[in-house]
Amino acid sequence: MDKEQLFRKPTKTISGVAPVSVMLPPRRCEHGACLYCPTLNAPQSYTPESPAVLRARKAEYDPYRQVKMRVETLEGMGHPTDKIELILMGGTFLSYPEDFQFEFVKRCYDALNGRDSKDINEAKKINETAKYRCTALCIETRPDVCKEHHVKNLLAWGTTRVELGVQIIDDEIYKSINRCHDVAAVTAATKRLKIAGFKIGYHLMPGLPKSNPKHDIKKIKKVFSSQDFKPDQIKIYPCQVLKGSGLVAKYYAHEFVPYSKEVAKDIILKTIKLTPNYVRIMRIMREIPPQYLIAGITNLDLRHEIEKEIREKHIKVKEIRFREIGFALQKKNYSKIKTDIKIKVTKYKASGGTEFFIEAVNKDNILFGLLRLRLEKNKLIPAMVRELHVYGPALKLGAEAKEEWQHKGLGKILMNEAEKISKKKGYSMIRVISGIGVREYYYNLGYLLDRDGIYVEKVL
Ligand code: SF4
């Protein structure tokens, strides 16, 4: 394979993982509706004409049919589909009846497996070696619907990432927008999820009623600096006035004005600059069909605009996505990418534990792979690998760069580093929260499934 082939054009499936979103059937949230959230004839928080809703409606919200149809479409478009990331969206899944939750997730696996199973355990087992493997499962929830029993179920389904609707860490604002939970719930959920090994995403919403740009930035700073929060990923959705939401009346009564494009852009740019090297900005702006937008920013392309400015002004950005090899390739010719890959470790305290963010980077800080290791104070609790991610083309690039890497692979090098740190710190066991379809990779590294069938683990 020549060098050019190693750097395929970045696509939707840049890391070789195809995202498949599965929409929940419409159901109102139990606490009522948050002021900014549209309540329409669609899953809560979505509009009836959002592309994902249209697809789901066609499949009558049946999870099996939704997954099957989406995989077939992606395959038809030429995307690789052997690795699938399932994303459950629309409303608060963990508030649905428990039987429904288990059946819903099982049917998603059944669709990937191409056959029915008797229960979730059998579905997961089949998926370990299926043609379409679930390498990641993402579920969104509210911070107050994330108690111990919810976490137990999330683990039982093979979930790897949880996204929390945080919006802003401010109790006053929570009250005024009818969130019906407090900041303490965010702190508690974050801790619970981290201890269990999940990767955590926060949804942040600047521009809510009773906030202002200065206040938003102050709170975002706190999200990144306080031990209580420190998510692994964020999505930034500036507040908009959407049809079907409680904000519409406030807007027409002149009690609320959403941020202008300039103000939102400034806040987003400041947020990007504040984002630490271990956080990925997953998304900026939500895709809203124009006929449902009453007021607020329309620029879906805002991120590109901001990133262009960052490049032109040579602003230093540490955030993950900006440094990923695939993204770097959009800016630079492959021949200019340095292949002197090194391991860099960032240590930080979060939710009572110590996190080690282990990166494979080159001299320009371009990212080829990463691993998140968490150590609790109690050394009897196994060391936890919350994420291992190797960017597709990087593996081969590493092989070119160093002979040792060719034999080992970047993933193995990162895992070795995590094992080494854990052992040195006095831990006798290491665990990985692994997507069901990635378990085989860890079995080959000498890991075994724990007795509850949740994590893969190894004695150090
Ligand atoms: S919890 Fe989420 S889905 Fe439910 S009303 Fe609030 S924003 Fe909408």
Short mmCIF file of C-alpha atoms and ligand atoms in Angstrom, two decimals:
data_model
loop_
_atom_site.label_atom_id
_atom_site.label_comp_id
_atom_site.label_asym_id
_atom_site.label_seq_id
_atom_site.Cartn_x
_atom_site.Cartn_y
_atom_site.Cartn_z
CA MET A 1 0.00 0.00 0.00
CA ASP A 2 1.48 3.38 -0.89
CA LYS A 3 1.48 6.40 1.37
CA GLU A 4 -1.39 8.04 -0.47
CA GLN A 5 -3.67 5.10 0.19
CA LEU A 6 -2.85 5.25 3.87
CA PHE A 7 -4.49 8.64 4.09
CA ARG A 8 -7.92 8.08 2.70
CA LYS A 9 -10.09 11.14 2.44
CA PRO A 10 -11.71 11.76 5.82
CA THR A 11 -15.36 10.78 5.72
CA LYS A 12 -18.31 10.26 8.03
CA THR A 13 -16.64 7.02 9.01
CA ILE A 14 -13.17 8.44 9.40
CA SER A 15 -12.17 6.12 12.21
CA GLY A 16 -13.82 3.24 10.38
CA VAL A 17 -16.82 3.34 12.74
CA ALA A 18 -20.26 4.00 11.25
CA PRO A 19 -22.65 5.95 13.50
CA VAL A 20 -26.18 4.55 13.53
CA SER A 21 -28.75 6.61 15.44
CA VAL A 22 -31.87 4.91 16.73
CA MET A 23 -34.77 7.15 17.68
CA LEU A 24 -37.05 6.39 20.62
CA PRO A 25 -40.82 6.46 20.12
CA PRO A 26 -42.31 9.82 21.28
CA ARG A 27 -42.86 10.04 25.02
CA ARG A 28 -43.00 13.13 27.17
CA CYS A 29 -40.36 13.64 29.82
CA GLU A 30 -41.68 12.90 33.31
CA HIS A 31 -40.74 16.26 34.81
CA GLY A 32 -42.62 18.21 32.12
CA ALA A 33 -40.68 20.10 29.44
CA CYS A 34 -37.60 22.27 29.70
CA LEU A 35 -38.37 25.78 28.51
CA TYR A 36 -36.24 25.59 25.35
CA CYS A 37 -37.25 22.03 24.36
CA PRO A 38 -39.80 21.56 21.56
CA THR A 39 -42.80 19.40 22.38
CA LEU A 40 -44.21 18.43 19.02
CA ASN A 41 -45.51 15.34 17.34
CA ALA A 42 -42.05 13.79 17.51
CA PRO A 43 -39.63 12.31 20.05
CA GLN A 44 -39.07 14.89 22.81
CA SER A 45 -36.55 17.59 21.84
CA TYR A 46 -36.76 16.75 18.11
CA THR A 47 -38.86 18.24 15.35
CA PRO A 48 -41.09 16.05 13.16
CA GLU A 49 -38.97 16.78 10.10
CA SER A 50 -35.49 16.13 11.48
CA PRO A 51 -33.82 13.56 9.21
CA ALA A 52 -33.40 11.04 12.06
CA VAL A 53 -37.09 11.38 12.99
CA LEU A 54 -38.22 10.91 9.39
CA ARG A 55 -36.16 7.73 9.14
CA ALA A 56 -37.46 6.44 12.48
CA ARG A 57 -41.07 7.13 11.57
CA LYS A 58 -40.64 5.16 8.37
CA ALA A 59 -39.58 2.22 10.53
CA GLU A 60 -42.47 2.91 12.98
CA TYR A 61 -39.82 3.50 15.68
CA ASP A 62 -39.03 -0.19 15.63
CA PRO A 63 -35.37 -0.47 16.74
CA TYR A 64 -34.70 -3.57 14.65
CA ARG A 65 -35.96 -1.97 11.46
CA GLN A 66 -34.26 1.36 12.16
CA VAL A 67 -30.86 -0.27 12.62
CA LYS A 68 -31.27 -2.60 9.66
CA MET A 69 -32.38 0.20 7.33
CA ARG A 70 -29.58 2.52 8.40
CA VAL A 71 -26.85 -0.09 8.05
CA GLU A 72 -28.14 -0.97 4.59
CA THR A 73 -28.14 2.72 3.59
CA LEU A 74 -24.60 3.32 4.86
CA GLU A 75 -23.42 0.17 3.13
CA GLY A 76 -25.08 1.34 -0.08
CA MET A 77 -23.17 4.60 0.20
CA GLY A 78 -19.91 2.72 0.38
CA HIS A 79 -19.14 3.31 4.07
CA PRO A 80 -17.49 0.50 6.01
CA THR A 81 -20.12 -1.04 8.30
CA ASP A 82 -18.26 -3.77 10.13
CA LYS A 83 -17.88 -1.43 13.13
CA ILE A 84 -21.03 0.31 14.27
CA GLU A 85 -21.62 2.94 16.92
CA LEU A 86 -25.23 2.78 18.13
CA ILE A 87 -26.65 6.07 19.40
CA LEU A 88 -30.03 6.05 21.15
CA MET A 89 -31.71 9.43 20.94
CA GLY A 90 -34.91 11.40 21.59
CA GLY A 91 -36.24 11.90 25.13
CA THR A 92 -34.94 10.26 28.29
CA PHE A 93 -34.43 6.58 27.52
CA LEU A 94 -33.73 5.64 31.14
CA SER A 95 -37.21 6.88 32.15
CA TYR A 96 -39.02 4.47 29.82
CA PRO A 97 -40.35 1.25 31.41
CA GLU A 98 -37.42 -1.03 32.21
CA ASP A 99 -38.72 -3.98 30.15
CA PHE A 100 -39.01 -1.67 27.16
CA GLN A 101 -35.42 -0.47 27.64
CA PHE A 102 -33.98 -4.00 27.70
CA GLU A 103 -36.05 -5.10 24.70
CA PHE A 104 -35.14 -1.97 22.73
CA VAL A 105 -31.40 -2.48 23.17
CA LYS A 106 -31.66 -6.22 22.53
CA ARG A 107 -33.48 -5.58 19.25
CA CYS A 108 -30.71 -3.19 18.15
CA TYR A 109 -28.18 -5.99 18.66
CA ASP A 110 -30.52 -8.50 16.98
CA ALA A 111 -30.60 -6.27 13.90
CA LEU A 112 -26.79 -6.15 13.80
CA ASN A 113 -26.62 -9.90 14.39
CA GLY A 114 -29.19 -10.66 11.69
CA ARG A 115 -30.98 -13.06 14.03
CA ASP A 116 -33.17 -13.04 17.13
CA SER A 117 -31.85 -13.84 20.57
CA LYS A 118 -33.57 -14.92 23.76
CA ASP A 119 -32.22 -12.11 25.92
CA ILE A 120 -29.71 -9.25 26.06
CA ASN A 121 -26.87 -11.52 27.19
CA GLU A 122 -27.30 -13.83 24.24
CA ALA A 123 -27.61 -10.85 21.88
CA LYS A 124 -24.33 -9.42 23.19
CA LYS A 125 -22.56 -12.76 22.98
CA ILE A 126 -23.58 -13.21 19.33
CA ASN A 127 -22.48 -9.68 18.51
CA GLU A 128 -18.92 -10.32 19.75
CA THR A 129 -18.22 -12.11 16.47
CA ALA A 130 -21.04 -10.82 14.23
CA LYS A 131 -20.53 -9.29 10.79
CA TYR A 132 -21.81 -5.90 12.02
CA ARG A 133 -20.20 -5.36 15.40
CA CYS A 134 -21.31 -2.79 17.92
CA THR A 135 -18.05 -1.12 18.90
CA ALA A 136 -19.73 1.64 20.92
CA LEU A 137 -23.16 2.28 22.41
CA CYS A 138 -24.16 5.81 23.39
CA ILE A 139 -27.17 6.76 25.51
CA GLU A 140 -28.33 10.27 26.47
CA THR A 141 -29.89 11.03 29.82
CA ARG A 142 -30.70 13.71 32.38
CA PRO A 143 -28.32 14.10 35.32
CA ASP A 144 -31.09 13.16 37.78
CA VAL A 145 -32.04 10.05 35.81
CA CYS A 146 -28.68 8.46 36.31
CA LYS A 147 -28.85 6.67 39.64
CA GLU A 148 -27.08 3.45 40.67
CA HIS A 149 -29.75 1.17 39.14
CA HIS A 150 -29.64 3.12 35.87
CA VAL A 151 -25.86 2.74 35.75
CA LYS A 152 -26.21 -0.99 36.37
CA ASN A 153 -28.55 -1.31 33.40
CA LEU A 154 -26.33 0.83 31.17
CA LEU A 155 -23.49 -1.59 31.93
CA ALA A 156 -25.68 -4.63 31.30
CA TRP A 157 -26.47 -3.37 27.79
CA GLY A 158 -22.85 -2.79 26.82
CA THR A 159 -23.06 1.02 26.88
CA THR A 160 -19.72 2.79 26.50
CA ARG A 161 -20.66 6.49 26.41
CA VAL A 162 -23.28 8.51 28.27
CA GLU A 163 -24.26 12.03 27.29
CA LEU A 164 -25.68 14.21 30.03
CA GLY A 165 -27.94 17.20 29.35
CA VAL A 166 -26.09 19.67 31.56
CA GLN A 167 -26.70 22.96 29.71
CA ILE A 168 -25.27 25.25 32.41
CA ILE A 169 -24.16 24.49 35.96
CA ASP A 170 -26.40 27.03 37.67
CA ASP A 171 -29.29 26.20 40.02
CA GLU A 172 -31.05 29.54 39.49
CA ILE A 173 -31.12 29.04 35.75
CA TYR A 174 -32.15 25.39 36.12
CA LYS A 175 -35.17 26.62 38.08
CA SER A 176 -36.09 29.26 35.56
CA ILE A 177 -36.02 26.86 32.62
CA ASN A 178 -37.86 24.03 34.40
CA ARG A 179 -34.98 21.54 34.35
CA CYS A 180 -36.19 20.11 37.68
CA HIS A 181 -32.75 19.01 38.82
CA ASP A 182 -29.83 20.80 40.41
CA VAL A 183 -26.07 21.07 39.93
CA ALA A 184 -25.56 18.49 42.68
CA ALA A 185 -27.28 15.96 40.36
CA VAL A 186 -24.70 16.73 37.65
CA THR A 187 -21.84 16.20 40.10
CA ALA A 188 -23.31 12.92 41.38
CA ALA A 189 -24.09 11.51 37.92
CA THR A 190 -20.64 12.44 36.61
CA LYS A 191 -18.92 10.66 39.49
CA ARG A 192 -21.11 7.57 39.26
CA LEU A 193 -20.52 7.27 35.52
CA LYS A 194 -16.77 7.81 35.74
CA ILE A 195 -16.34 5.21 38.46
CA ALA A 196 -18.29 2.75 36.29
CA GLY A 197 -15.88 3.51 33.44
CA PHE A 198 -18.11 5.35 30.98
CA LYS A 199 -16.92 8.02 28.63
CA ILE A 200 -18.93 11.15 29.47
CA GLY A 201 -20.26 13.87 27.22
CA TYR A 202 -21.94 17.09 28.37
CA HIS A 203 -24.42 19.08 26.31
CA LEU A 204 -23.83 22.77 27.03
CA MET A 205 -26.26 25.53 26.12
CA PRO A 206 -25.02 29.13 26.22
CA GLY A 207 -27.58 31.89 25.98
CA LEU A 208 -30.32 30.50 28.23
CA PRO A 209 -32.76 32.91 29.91
CA LYS A 210 -31.15 34.67 32.89
CA SER A 211 -27.65 34.07 31.56
CA ASN A 212 -25.30 36.38 29.67
CA PRO A 213 -22.03 35.84 27.76
CA LYS A 214 -19.84 36.60 30.77
CA HIS A 215 -21.80 34.24 32.98
CA ASP A 216 -21.77 31.48 30.34
CA ILE A 217 -17.99 31.64 30.05
CA LYS A 218 -17.57 31.66 33.84
CA LYS A 219 -19.63 28.47 34.07
CA ILE A 220 -17.88 26.80 31.13
CA LYS A 221 -14.54 27.55 32.80
CA LYS A 222 -15.82 25.82 35.91
CA VAL A 223 -16.94 22.77 33.90
CA PHE A 224 -13.32 22.32 32.80
CA SER A 225 -11.59 23.29 36.04
CA SER A 226 -13.67 21.84 38.87
CA GLN A 227 -13.07 18.24 39.95
CA ASP A 228 -16.87 17.80 40.04
CA PHE A 229 -17.28 17.98 36.28
CA LYS A 230 -14.47 17.59 33.71
CA PRO A 231 -16.35 15.74 30.93
CA ASP A 232 -14.49 13.87 28.18
CA GLN A 233 -16.52 15.45 25.42
CA ILE A 234 -18.87 18.37 24.95
CA LYS A 235 -21.51 19.49 22.48
CA ILE A 236 -22.28 23.20 22.32
CA TYR A 237 -25.81 24.11 21.34
CA PRO A 238 -26.47 27.87 21.70
CA CYS A 239 -30.05 28.43 22.84
CA GLN A 240 -32.53 28.95 20.01
CA VAL A 241 -36.26 29.61 20.03
CA LEU A 242 -37.89 26.54 18.52
CA LYS A 243 -41.49 26.03 17.54
CA GLY A 244 -43.32 24.04 20.19
CA SER A 245 -41.11 25.21 23.06
CA GLY A 246 -42.01 27.35 26.07
CA LEU A 247 -39.52 29.97 24.92
CA VAL A 248 -41.76 31.03 22.03
CA ALA A 249 -44.19 32.90 24.31
CA LYS A 250 -41.30 34.57 26.15
CA TYR A 251 -39.75 35.61 22.88
CA TYR A 252 -42.95 37.21 21.58
CA ALA A 253 -43.51 38.87 24.95
CA HIS A 254 -40.03 40.43 24.57
CA GLU A 255 -38.87 38.63 27.70
CA PHE A 256 -36.18 36.67 25.92
CA VAL A 257 -33.80 37.38 23.05
CA PRO A 258 -31.46 34.64 21.78
CA TYR A 259 -27.79 35.41 21.13
CA SER A 260 -26.83 36.92 17.81
CA LYS A 261 -24.41 35.04 15.59
CA GLU A 262 -21.53 37.33 16.69
CA VAL A 263 -22.14 36.79 20.40
CA ALA A 264 -22.50 33.02 20.02
CA LYS A 265 -19.39 32.88 17.87
CA ASP A 266 -17.37 34.74 20.47
CA ILE A 267 -18.53 32.39 23.25
CA ILE A 268 -17.75 29.32 21.16
CA LEU A 269 -14.30 30.59 20.25
CA LYS A 270 -13.57 31.32 23.90
CA THR A 271 -14.82 27.83 24.81
CA ILE A 272 -12.57 26.22 22.21
CA LYS A 273 -9.59 28.11 23.63
CA LEU A 274 -10.48 26.98 27.15
CA THR A 275 -10.96 23.31 26.24
CA PRO A 276 -8.21 21.06 27.69
CA ASN A 277 -6.25 18.56 25.60
CA TYR A 278 -8.29 15.63 26.97
CA VAL A 279 -11.69 16.96 25.87
CA ARG A 280 -13.24 16.55 22.43
CA ILE A 281 -15.73 19.09 21.10
CA MET A 282 -18.10 16.72 19.38
CA ARG A 283 -20.50 19.19 17.87
CA ILE A 284 -21.36 22.85 17.64
CA MET A 285 -24.96 23.80 16.75
CA ARG A 286 -27.96 21.55 16.33
CA GLU A 287 -29.47 20.77 12.97
CA ILE A 288 -32.96 22.31 13.06
CA PRO A 289 -35.20 22.33 9.97
CA PRO A 290 -35.63 26.10 9.23
CA GLN A 291 -39.43 26.02 9.43
CA TYR A 292 -39.12 25.13 13.15
CA LEU A 293 -36.70 27.91 14.04
CA ILE A 294 -38.50 30.99 15.34
CA ALA A 295 -35.41 32.94 16.41
CA GLY A 296 -31.73 32.34 17.00
CA ILE A 297 -28.68 31.47 14.96
CA THR A 298 -29.22 29.69 11.68
CA ASN A 299 -25.58 29.10 10.73
CA LEU A 300 -25.02 25.39 10.80
CA ASP A 301 -21.61 26.04 9.40
CA LEU A 302 -20.52 28.14 12.34
CA ARG A 303 -17.89 25.63 13.35
CA HIS A 304 -16.14 25.82 9.99
CA GLU A 305 -16.19 29.58 10.16
CA ILE A 306 -14.64 29.56 13.63
CA GLU A 307 -12.04 26.96 12.69
CA LYS A 308 -11.06 29.00 9.67
CA GLU A 309 -10.47 31.96 11.96
CA ILE A 310 -8.43 29.80 14.33
CA ARG A 311 -6.16 28.75 11.49
CA GLU A 312 -5.83 32.22 10.01
CA LYS A 313 -4.97 33.80 13.35
CA HIS A 314 -2.77 30.84 14.38
CA ILE A 315 -4.72 30.44 17.60
CA LYS A 316 -3.42 27.58 19.74
CA VAL A 317 -6.04 24.87 20.25
CA LYS A 318 -5.59 21.86 22.51
CA GLU A 319 -9.00 20.28 22.04
CA ILE A 320 -8.98 16.69 20.67
CA ARG A 321 -10.93 16.94 17.41
CA PHE A 322 -8.85 19.79 16.13
CA ARG A 323 -5.70 17.71 16.60
CA GLU A 324 -6.96 14.39 15.22
CA ILE A 325 -4.97 13.00 12.32
CA GLY A 326 -8.01 12.84 10.05
CA PHE A 327 -8.81 16.48 10.69
CA ALA A 328 -5.18 17.50 10.30
CA LEU A 329 -5.20 15.84 6.89
CA GLN A 330 -7.93 18.20 5.75
CA LYS A 331 -5.54 21.08 6.36
CA LYS A 332 -2.20 19.60 5.37
CA ASN A 333 -0.85 17.43 2.65
CA TYR A 334 -0.11 13.94 3.98
CA SER A 335 3.53 14.23 3.04
CA LYS A 336 3.88 17.13 5.49
CA ILE A 337 2.61 15.14 8.48
CA LYS A 338 5.50 14.21 10.75
CA THR A 339 5.65 10.58 11.74
CA ASP A 340 7.73 10.89 14.90
CA ILE A 341 4.98 9.61 17.18
CA LYS A 342 5.51 9.82 20.95
CA ILE A 343 3.48 8.93 24.03
CA LYS A 344 2.40 11.86 26.19
CA VAL A 345 0.60 11.50 29.53
CA THR A 346 -1.60 14.18 31.13
CA LYS A 347 -2.64 13.51 34.71
CA TYR A 348 -5.59 15.27 36.35
CA LYS A 349 -7.97 14.88 39.28
CA ALA A 350 -11.66 14.33 38.58
CA SER A 351 -14.65 13.22 40.69
CA GLY A 352 -12.41 11.94 43.49
CA GLY A 353 -10.14 9.83 41.29
CA THR A 354 -7.04 10.36 39.16
CA GLU A 355 -7.30 10.36 35.40
CA PHE A 356 -4.42 9.64 33.04
CA PHE A 357 -4.95 10.83 29.50
CA ILE A 358 -2.45 8.93 27.38
CA GLU A 359 -1.93 10.27 23.87
CA ALA A 360 0.08 9.19 20.85
CA VAL A 361 1.12 12.48 19.24
CA ASN A 362 3.77 13.77 16.85
CA LYS A 363 5.94 16.88 17.25
CA ASP A 364 3.13 19.09 15.96
CA ASN A 365 0.81 17.63 18.60
CA ILE A 366 -1.27 15.84 15.96
CA LEU A 367 -3.18 13.02 17.60
CA PHE A 368 -2.91 9.40 16.39
CA GLY A 369 -4.49 7.58 19.30
CA LEU A 370 -5.64 8.07 22.87
CA LEU A 371 -6.47 6.18 26.04
CA ARG A 372 -8.27 7.26 29.22
CA LEU A 373 -7.19 5.50 32.40
CA ARG A 374 -8.86 6.13 35.74
CA LEU A 375 -7.54 5.16 39.16
CA GLU A 376 -9.70 5.35 42.28
CA LYS A 377 -8.10 6.11 45.64
CA ASN A 378 -9.00 2.62 46.87
CA LYS A 379 -6.43 0.37 45.22
CA LEU A 380 -8.71 -2.64 45.62
CA ILE A 381 -10.92 -1.13 42.90
CA PRO A 382 -9.41 -2.20 39.57
CA ALA A 383 -7.75 0.40 37.35
CA MET A 384 -10.25 1.37 34.65
CA VAL A 385 -9.64 2.05 30.97
CA ARG A 386 -12.57 4.27 29.98
CA GLU A 387 -11.59 4.70 26.36
CA LEU A 388 -9.09 3.43 23.83
CA HIS A 389 -9.22 5.06 20.44
CA VAL A 390 -6.79 4.62 17.60
CA TYR A 391 -7.41 6.71 14.53
CA GLY A 392 -7.63 4.55 11.41
CA PRO A 393 -4.78 5.77 9.21
CA ALA A 394 -2.54 6.25 12.23
CA LEU A 395 -1.93 2.56 12.74
CA LYS A 396 -0.27 2.23 9.39
CA LEU A 397 1.50 5.51 9.74
CA GLY A 398 2.93 4.33 13.05
CA ALA A 399 4.11 1.20 11.36
CA GLU A 400 6.00 3.32 8.90
CA ALA A 401 7.44 5.47 11.61
CA LYS A 402 8.85 2.84 13.87
CA GLU A 403 9.43 -0.83 13.41
CA GLU A 404 8.40 -1.64 16.95
CA TRP A 405 4.99 -0.09 16.30
CA GLN A 406 4.52 -2.19 13.24
CA HIS A 407 4.62 -5.31 15.36
CA LYS A 408 2.65 -4.05 18.28
CA GLY A 409 0.11 -1.60 16.89
CA LEU A 410 -0.75 1.69 18.48
CA GLY A 411 -3.64 0.28 20.55
CA LYS A 412 -1.36 -2.23 22.19
CA ILE A 413 1.27 0.39 22.95
CA LEU A 414 -1.34 2.59 24.63
CA MET A 415 -2.69 -0.39 26.59
CA ASN A 416 0.83 -1.34 27.70
CA GLU A 417 1.34 2.19 28.97
CA ALA A 418 -1.94 2.04 30.93
CA GLU A 419 -0.95 -1.32 32.45
CA LYS A 420 2.47 0.00 33.35
CA ILE A 421 1.07 3.09 35.12
CA SER A 422 -1.56 1.03 36.99
CA LYS A 423 0.99 -1.52 38.18
CA LYS A 424 3.43 1.15 39.26
CA LYS A 425 0.69 2.84 41.30
CA GLY A 426 -0.04 -0.42 43.12
CA TYR A 427 -3.14 -1.74 41.35
CA SER A 428 -3.33 -5.48 40.81
CA MET A 429 -6.15 -5.60 38.27
CA ILE A 430 -7.04 -3.54 35.19
CA ARG A 431 -10.43 -3.39 33.51
CA VAL A 432 -11.70 -2.03 30.22
CA ILE A 433 -15.23 -0.90 29.40
CA SER A 434 -15.35 -2.27 25.91
CA GLY A 435 -17.90 -2.06 23.15
CA ILE A 436 -19.28 -5.59 22.67
CA GLY A 437 -17.82 -5.83 19.19
CA VAL A 438 -14.32 -4.91 20.39
CA ARG A 439 -14.06 -7.57 23.09
CA GLU A 440 -12.26 -9.94 20.77
CA TYR A 441 -9.44 -7.40 20.43
CA TYR A 442 -8.91 -7.46 24.20
CA TYR A 443 -9.19 -11.26 24.40
CA ASN A 444 -6.25 -11.32 22.00
CA LEU A 445 -4.33 -9.06 24.39
CA GLY A 446 -4.85 -11.58 27.21
CA TYR A 447 -7.94 -10.00 28.77
CA LEU A 448 -10.90 -12.08 29.96
CA LEU A 449 -14.55 -11.25 30.44
CA ASP A 450 -15.33 -10.63 34.14
CA ARG A 451 -17.74 -12.95 35.91
CA ASP A 452 -20.67 -10.53 35.48
CA GLY A 453 -20.07 -10.33 31.74
CA ILE A 454 -19.55 -6.54 31.84
CA TYR A 455 -15.85 -5.59 31.61
CA VAL A 456 -12.81 -7.30 30.14
CA GLU A 457 -10.05 -7.53 32.72
CA LYS A 458 -6.53 -8.69 33.36
CA VAL A 459 -4.49 -9.38 36.48
CA LEU A 460 -1.39 -7.18 36.55
S1 SF4 B 1 -35.01 16.60 29.67
FE1 SF4 B 1 -34.22 16.81 27.57
S2 SF4 B 1 -35.78 15.87 26.29
FE2 SF4 B 1 -36.73 16.21 28.29
S3 SF4 B 1 -37.74 18.19 28.09
FE3 SF4 B 1 -35.69 18.59 28.94
S4 SF4 B 1 -34.38 18.97 27.16
FE4 SF4 B 1 -36.27 18.04 26.42
#
